[in-house]
Every structure is written in C-alpha cells, then in structure tokens.
Amino acid sequence: MIKKYIENSNFEETGFYYTLSLISGKHKMIILYCLMEFEVVRFNELKRYLKKITDKTLSNNLKELEANHLIIRKEYPQIPPKVEYRLSDRGRSLMKVLDQLCVWGENNREE
Amino acid sequence: MIKKYIENSNFEETGFYYTLSLISGKHKMIILYCLMEFEVVRFNELKRYLKKITDKTLSNNLKELEANHLIIRKEYPQIPPKVEYRLSDRGRSLMKVLDQLCVWGENNREE
DNA sequence: CAGGATCCACAAGGATACTG
DNA sequence: CAGTATCCTTGTGGATCCTG
C-alpha cells in the first residue's frame, strides 16, 4: 500500500509523512511530552521546561500544534494574561503511538 | 519515566529523541520505505524513486543510515560499479514501529 | 504574563561539474 | 554506475526589543 505512493512519487501523501509533519521542528515533541506529563501547563512554565527556546519559537510551535488540533489553548481574559495549554484527545492518541518510538529507542540505542 | 528527562532538560537523551534522530532529514524515510518494499535496491534506482534528490544528498543519507546500522551496503568491485542497499534486521524492526505512525496518520488525517 | 515584530545565523539540501 | 567536490539557496529557529 505504500508501494503505489513511492511509484507515483507521492510520498508526501502517505499517512506516515502526514504524521511526521505534525511533529516537525525541534521542540514540538518536547512540548507534547510536557503536556502529557503535567496535563495543564502555562506559557512561561513550558518555557522553563524547554530551557533554551525563545518566545517566538514557542509561540509558533504552540500555534501549529493548536491548528493541528493536537493541543487545546484556553485563554483567561484577565490582567495579567493567563493561558493554559493541554493535550486534546487527538493529541493523546498520537502520543500513544509516539511512545512506541520511545520504547524502540530505549531498546535499540547503540553503544 | 519521561518526566525526569524533562525536568533535567535532557530530552535529547530520551529513546524517542534518539529514534527520531535516526530518521531525521527529508529523505531517509522514503529510502527506508523503498528498501522495505523492493528489498534490494541500487543507487540510481533509489534516485529514480526519490525523483528530485541530488547525488550528494542521497549519498549522504545512505552513509548516515549505514552508520546507524539501519541499512546494509554491498559493493561489487567491478567496472562499471555496482552497489546494492538493503534493510538490516535493525532497520526492519524500526520499520515495524514507524508503520504504526503511518497507520495513525491514515486514520487521523484531517479534512 | 503571554506573546508580536524584526533582524539574523547557520546547517540541510540543491545545482552543477567532474571521476575511478 | 556510483559517487565526490564546490558553490549557492533557503527555511528554521535564535537574539533582541516591544506591548496590551
């Protein structure tokens, strides 16, 4: 079933490519893992976990994750602002699969 | 078990990060899928499947995959040269996991 | 606090030419 | 055929400053 995509040079249309596109970039996976572990997390909290990320990059990543419906953004209209992020059901189901990659990596690390 | 990595900002040491590092880049997955589907493939054959890849990029990707022991390179010392690539056992075991991502993508594609 | 705006550095990959 | 060598383009993310 993959073969026909390869022969047509349409790899970008495979489910695999699609899945990876959702988590492309350097930080998205860490964000997702943070949300998985800590459930509900605020912007600056995430920033601390990610350590070296800039506001702009974090902001962009969160927007893309939200656009792909992997996370849910909840804004409280107050001063100072407060925004919470959490996994959506869709995000959680993706994490289950990604966790398999984690397990494989643990078991197959070299040297 | 992931939590401690996050708290120490050592996400790069997780199995997940390791797994993804093996298939980083734009073409490695397509290469792996080609090898999975067609078993034994030669350099220029791969080039045709990948369509728009350059010699240099393909060459680099193959070298990295080989260095990570995901594929096996077999060279025939003859003129003209002939080199065959195929998946290693390790590569095949990784593909099983990656296929799960493919399935998830198929089932969770949006619109 | 949670970003937006702007400018910039760097590495991955493309283009092209060449070779054992 | 299966690459290597060299130069060049581009996108991702970093740095810095600003704001409701």
CSV table of C-alpha atoms (C1' of nucleotides) in Angstrom, one decimal:
chain,number,residue,atom,x,y,z
A,1,MET,CA,0.0,0.0,0.0
A,2,ILE,CA,3.0,2.2,0.4
A,3,LYS,CA,4.4,1.0,-2.9
A,4,LYS,CA,2.0,2.8,-5.1
A,5,TYR,CA,2.9,6.1,-3.4
A,6,ILE,CA,6.6,5.5,-4.0
A,7,GLU,CA,6.0,4.6,-7.6
A,8,ASN,CA,4.0,7.8,-8.1
A,9,SER,CA,6.5,9.8,-6.1
A,10,ASN,CA,3.7,10.8,-3.8
A,11,PHE,CA,5.3,10.0,-0.5
A,12,GLU,CA,4.1,13.3,0.9
A,13,GLU,CA,0.6,11.9,0.7
A,14,THR,CA,1.3,8.9,3.0
A,15,GLY,CA,-0.1,8.7,6.5
A,16,PHE,CA,3.5,8.5,7.7
A,17,TYR,CA,4.5,11.7,6.2
A,18,TYR,CA,1.4,13.3,7.5
A,19,THR,CA,2.1,12.2,11.0
A,20,LEU,CA,5.6,13.4,11.0
A,21,SER,CA,4.6,16.7,9.6
A,22,LEU,CA,2.5,17.3,12.7
A,23,ILE,CA,5.5,17.0,15.0
A,24,SER,CA,8.1,18.5,12.7
A,25,GLY,CA,10.5,21.0,14.2
A,26,LYS,CA,12.9,20.9,17.1
A,27,HIS,CA,10.6,21.4,20.0
A,28,LYS,CA,7.1,20.1,19.3
A,29,MET,CA,7.7,16.7,20.8
A,30,ILE,CA,9.1,18.1,24.0
A,31,ILE,CA,6.0,20.3,24.3
A,32,LEU,CA,3.8,17.4,23.7
A,33,TYR,CA,5.6,15.3,26.3
A,34,CYS,CA,5.4,18.2,28.8
A,35,LEU,CA,1.7,18.4,28.3
A,36,MET,CA,1.4,14.6,28.7
A,37,GLU,CA,3.3,14.6,31.9
A,38,PHE,CA,2.0,17.8,33.5
A,39,GLU,CA,-1.5,17.9,32.0
A,40,VAL,CA,-2.2,21.6,32.2
A,41,VAL,CA,0.7,24.0,31.6
A,42,ARG,CA,1.1,27.7,31.1
A,43,PHE,CA,3.2,29.5,28.6
A,44,ASN,CA,6.1,30.5,30.9
A,45,GLU,CA,6.0,27.2,32.5
A,46,LEU,CA,6.6,25.5,29.2
A,47,LYS,CA,9.4,28.0,28.5
A,48,ARG,CA,11.2,26.9,31.6
A,49,TYR,CA,10.9,23.2,30.7
A,50,LEU,CA,12.2,23.9,27.2
A,51,LYS,CA,15.0,26.0,28.7
A,52,LYS,CA,16.6,27.5,25.6
A,53,ILE,CA,13.5,28.2,23.5
A,54,THR,CA,12.6,31.8,22.6
A,55,ASP,CA,9.2,33.3,23.0
A,56,LYS,CA,8.7,33.5,19.3
A,57,THR,CA,9.6,29.9,18.6
A,58,LEU,CA,7.5,28.6,21.4
A,59,SER,CA,4.6,30.7,20.3
A,60,ASN,CA,4.9,29.5,16.7
A,61,ASN,CA,5.1,25.9,17.8
A,62,LEU,CA,2.0,26.2,20.0
A,63,LYS,CA,0.1,27.8,17.2
A,64,GLU,CA,0.9,25.0,14.8
A,65,LEU,CA,0.0,22.3,17.3
A,66,GLU,CA,-3.2,24.0,18.0
A,67,ALA,CA,-4.0,24.4,14.3
A,68,ASN,CA,-3.5,20.6,14.0
A,69,HIS,CA,-5.8,20.1,16.9
A,70,LEU,CA,-3.2,18.2,19.0
A,71,ILE,CA,-3.4,20.7,21.9
A,72,ILE,CA,-6.1,22.9,23.3
A,73,ARG,CA,-5.4,26.5,24.2
A,74,LYS,CA,-7.5,28.1,26.9
A,75,GLU,CA,-7.2,31.9,27.4
A,76,TYR,CA,-8.4,33.7,30.5
A,77,PRO,CA,-9.3,37.3,29.7
A,78,GLN,CA,-7.6,39.0,32.6
A,79,ILE,CA,-4.7,41.2,33.5
A,80,PRO,CA,-2.1,39.8,33.8
A,81,PRO,CA,-3.0,37.3,31.0
A,82,LYS,CA,-3.2,33.7,31.7
A,83,VAL,CA,-3.2,31.0,29.1
A,84,GLU,CA,-3.3,27.2,29.6
A,85,TYR,CA,-2.4,24.5,27.2
A,86,ARG,CA,-3.3,20.9,27.4
A,87,LEU,CA,-3.5,17.8,25.1
A,88,SER,CA,-6.6,17.1,23.1
A,89,ASP,CA,-7.9,13.6,22.7
A,90,ARG,CA,-6.4,13.6,19.3
A,91,GLY,CA,-3.1,14.6,20.8
A,92,ARG,CA,-3.3,11.9,23.4
A,93,SER,CA,-3.9,9.3,20.8
A,94,LEU,CA,-0.9,10.4,18.9
A,95,MET,CA,1.2,10.3,22.0
A,96,LYS,CA,0.4,6.6,22.4
A,97,VAL,CA,1.9,5.8,19.1
A,98,LEU,CA,4.9,8.1,19.6
A,99,ASP,CA,5.6,6.4,22.8
A,100,GLN,CA,6.3,3.2,20.8
A,101,LEU,CA,9.2,5.1,19.1
A,102,CYS,CA,10.5,6.0,22.5
A,103,VAL,CA,10.4,2.3,23.6
A,104,TRP,CA,12.2,1.2,20.4
A,105,GLY,CA,14.8,3.8,21.0
A,106,GLU,CA,15.4,2.7,24.6
A,107,ASN,CA,15.8,-0.9,23.5
A,108,ASN,CA,17.9,-0.2,20.4
A,109,ARG,CA,20.3,2.5,21.4
A,110,GLU,CA,23.8,1.7,20.2
A,111,GLU,CA,26.8,1.5,22.4
B,1,MET,CA,10.0,8.0,33.2
B,2,ILE,CA,10.0,10.8,30.7
B,3,LYS,CA,9.4,13.3,33.4
B,4,LYS,CA,12.8,13.2,34.9
B,5,TYR,CA,14.3,13.9,31.4
B,6,ILE,CA,12.1,16.9,31.0
B,7,GLU,CA,12.9,18.2,34.5
B,8,ASN,CA,16.6,17.9,33.8
B,9,SER,CA,16.1,19.3,30.3
B,10,ASN,CA,17.7,16.2,28.9
B,11,PHE,CA,15.1,15.4,26.3
B,12,GLU,CA,17.9,14.7,23.9
B,13,GLU,CA,18.7,11.6,25.9
B,14,THR,CA,15.3,10.0,25.6
B,15,GLY,CA,14.7,7.0,23.4
B,16,PHE,CA,12.2,9.0,21.5
B,17,TYR,CA,14.7,11.6,20.5
B,18,TYR,CA,17.2,9.0,19.6
B,19,THR,CA,14.8,7.2,17.3
B,20,LEU,CA,13.8,10.4,15.5
B,21,SER,CA,17.5,11.4,15.1
B,22,LEU,CA,18.0,8.2,13.1
B,23,ILE,CA,15.4,9.2,10.5
B,24,SER,CA,16.0,12.9,10.5
B,25,GLY,CA,16.2,14.7,7.3
B,26,LYS,CA,13.9,15.0,4.3
B,27,HIS,CA,14.5,11.7,2.5
B,28,LYS,CA,15.6,9.0,4.9
B,29,MET,CA,12.1,7.7,5.5
B,30,ILE,CA,11.4,7.4,1.8
B,31,ILE,CA,14.7,5.5,1.3
B,32,LEU,CA,13.8,3.1,4.1
B,33,TYR,CA,10.3,2.5,2.7
B,34,CYS,CA,11.8,1.8,-0.7
B,35,LEU,CA,14.1,-0.7,0.8
B,36,MET,CA,11.2,-2.2,2.6
B,37,GLU,CA,9.1,-2.6,-0.5
B,38,PHE,CA,11.8,-3.5,-3.0
B,39,GLU,CA,14.2,-5.4,-0.8
B,40,VAL,CA,17.4,-4.9,-2.7
B,41,VAL,CA,17.9,-1.6,-4.5
B,42,ARG,CA,20.8,0.1,-6.3
B,43,PHE,CA,21.9,3.7,-6.1
B,44,ASN,CA,20.4,5.0,-9.3
B,45,GLU,CA,17.3,3.0,-8.7
B,46,LEU,CA,16.8,4.8,-5.4
B,47,LYS,CA,17.5,8.1,-7.2
B,48,ARG,CA,14.6,7.5,-9.6
B,49,TYR,CA,12.2,6.7,-6.8
B,50,LEU,CA,13.2,9.8,-4.9
B,51,LYS,CA,12.8,11.8,-8.1
B,52,LYS,CA,14.2,15.2,-7.0
B,53,ILE,CA,17.1,14.2,-4.8
B,54,THR,CA,20.7,15.0,-5.8
B,55,ASP,CA,23.5,12.6,-5.8
B,56,LYS,CA,25.2,14.3,-2.9
B,57,THR,CA,22.1,14.3,-0.7
B,58,LEU,CA,21.3,10.7,-1.5
B,59,SER,CA,24.9,9.7,-0.8
B,60,ASN,CA,24.9,11.5,2.5
B,61,ASN,CA,21.7,10.0,3.6
B,62,LEU,CA,22.8,6.5,2.7
B,63,LYS,CA,26.0,6.9,4.6
B,64,GLU,CA,24.2,8.0,7.7
B,65,LEU,CA,21.7,5.2,7.5
B,66,GLU,CA,24.5,2.8,7.1
B,67,ALA,CA,26.5,4.3,10.0
B,68,ASN,CA,23.4,3.8,12.2
B,69,HIS,CA,23.2,0.2,11.0
B,70,LEU,CA,19.7,0.5,9.6
B,71,ILE,CA,20.8,-0.5,6.1
B,72,ILE,CA,23.5,-2.7,4.6
B,73,ARG,CA,25.6,-1.6,1.7
B,74,LYS,CA,27.1,-4.2,-0.5
B,75,GLU,CA,29.7,-3.1,-3.1
B,76,TYR,CA,30.7,-5.2,-6.1
B,77,PRO,CA,34.2,-4.4,-7.1
B,78,GLN,CA,33.7,-4.2,-10.8
B,79,ILE,CA,33.6,-1.7,-13.7
B,80,PRO,CA,31.0,-0.3,-14.0
B,81,PRO,CA,30.5,-0.1,-10.2
B,82,LYS,CA,27.5,-1.8,-8.6
B,83,VAL,CA,26.3,-1.2,-5.1
B,84,GLU,CA,23.3,-2.7,-3.5
B,85,TYR,CA,21.4,-1.4,-0.5
B,86,ARG,CA,19.0,-3.4,1.7
B,87,LEU,CA,17.5,-3.1,5.2
B,88,SER,CA,19.3,-4.7,8.1
B,89,ASP,CA,17.4,-6.6,10.8
B,90,ARG,CA,17.7,-3.5,13.0
B,91,GLY,CA,16.2,-1.4,10.1
B,92,ARG,CA,13.3,-3.8,9.7
B,93,SER,CA,12.5,-3.7,13.4
B,94,LEU,CA,12.4,0.1,13.2
B,95,MET,CA,10.2,0.0,10.2
B,96,LYS,CA,7.6,-2.0,12.1
B,97,VAL,CA,7.3,0.8,14.6
B,98,LEU,CA,7.3,3.5,12.0
B,99,ASP,CA,4.5,1.7,10.3
B,100,GLN,CA,2.3,2.5,13.3
B,101,LEU,CA,2.8,6.2,12.6
B,102,CYS,CA,1.7,5.6,9.1
B,103,VAL,CA,-1.5,3.8,10.3
B,104,TRP,CA,-2.2,6.6,12.7
B,105,GLY,CA,-1.8,9.2,10.0
B,106,GLU,CA,-4.1,7.4,7.7
B,107,ASN,CA,-6.8,7.2,10.3
B,108,ASN,CA,-6.4,10.7,11.7
B,109,ARG,CA,-5.8,12.8,8.7
B,110,GLU,CA,-7.9,15.9,8.9
B,111,GLU,CA,-10.4,17.0,6.2
C,1,DC,C1',2.3,37.3,31.6
C,2,DA,C1',1.9,35.9,27.0
C,3,DG,C1',3.1,36.9,23.3
C,4,DG,C1',4.2,40.1,18.4
C,5,DA,C1',7.8,42.2,15.3
C,6,DT,C1',12.1,42.4,13.2
C,7,DC,C1',16.5,41.0,12.0
C,8,DC,C1',20.0,37.5,11.6
C,9,DA,C1',23.0,33.0,11.8
C,10,DC,C1',23.6,28.6,10.4
C,11,DA,C1',23.0,23.9,8.6
C,12,DA,C1',20.5,21.0,5.3
C,13,DG,C1',19.9,20.4,0.9
C,14,DG,C1',20.0,21.9,-4.3
C,15,DA,C1',22.8,22.9,-8.8
C,16,DT,C1',26.5,21.8,-11.4
C,17,DA,C1',30.6,19.8,-12.8
C,18,DC,C1',33.9,16.1,-12.5
C,19,DT,C1',35.9,10.9,-11.8
C,20,DG,C1',37.6,5.9,-11.0
D,1,DC,C1',27.4,3.4,-12.4
D,2,DA,C1',28.1,5.4,-8.1
D,3,DG,C1',29.6,8.5,-6.4
D,4,DT,C1',32.9,13.3,-4.9
D,5,DA,C1',33.8,18.4,-4.9
D,6,DT,C1',32.4,23.0,-4.8
D,7,DC,C1',29.4,26.7,-4.5
D,8,DC,C1',24.9,28.5,-3.5
D,9,DT,C1',19.9,28.9,-1.8
D,10,DT,C1',16.6,28.6,1.7
D,11,DG,C1',14.0,27.6,5.9
D,12,DT,C1',14.2,27.0,10.8
D,13,DG,C1',15.0,28.8,14.7
D,14,DG,C1',17.8,32.2,17.8
D,15,DA,C1',18.5,37.2,19.6
D,16,DT,C1',16.6,41.2,20.8
D,17,DC,C1',13.2,44.7,21.6
D,18,DC,C1',8.4,46.0,22.2
D,19,DT,C1',3.3,45.8,24.1
D,20,DG,C1',-1.9,45.1,25.8
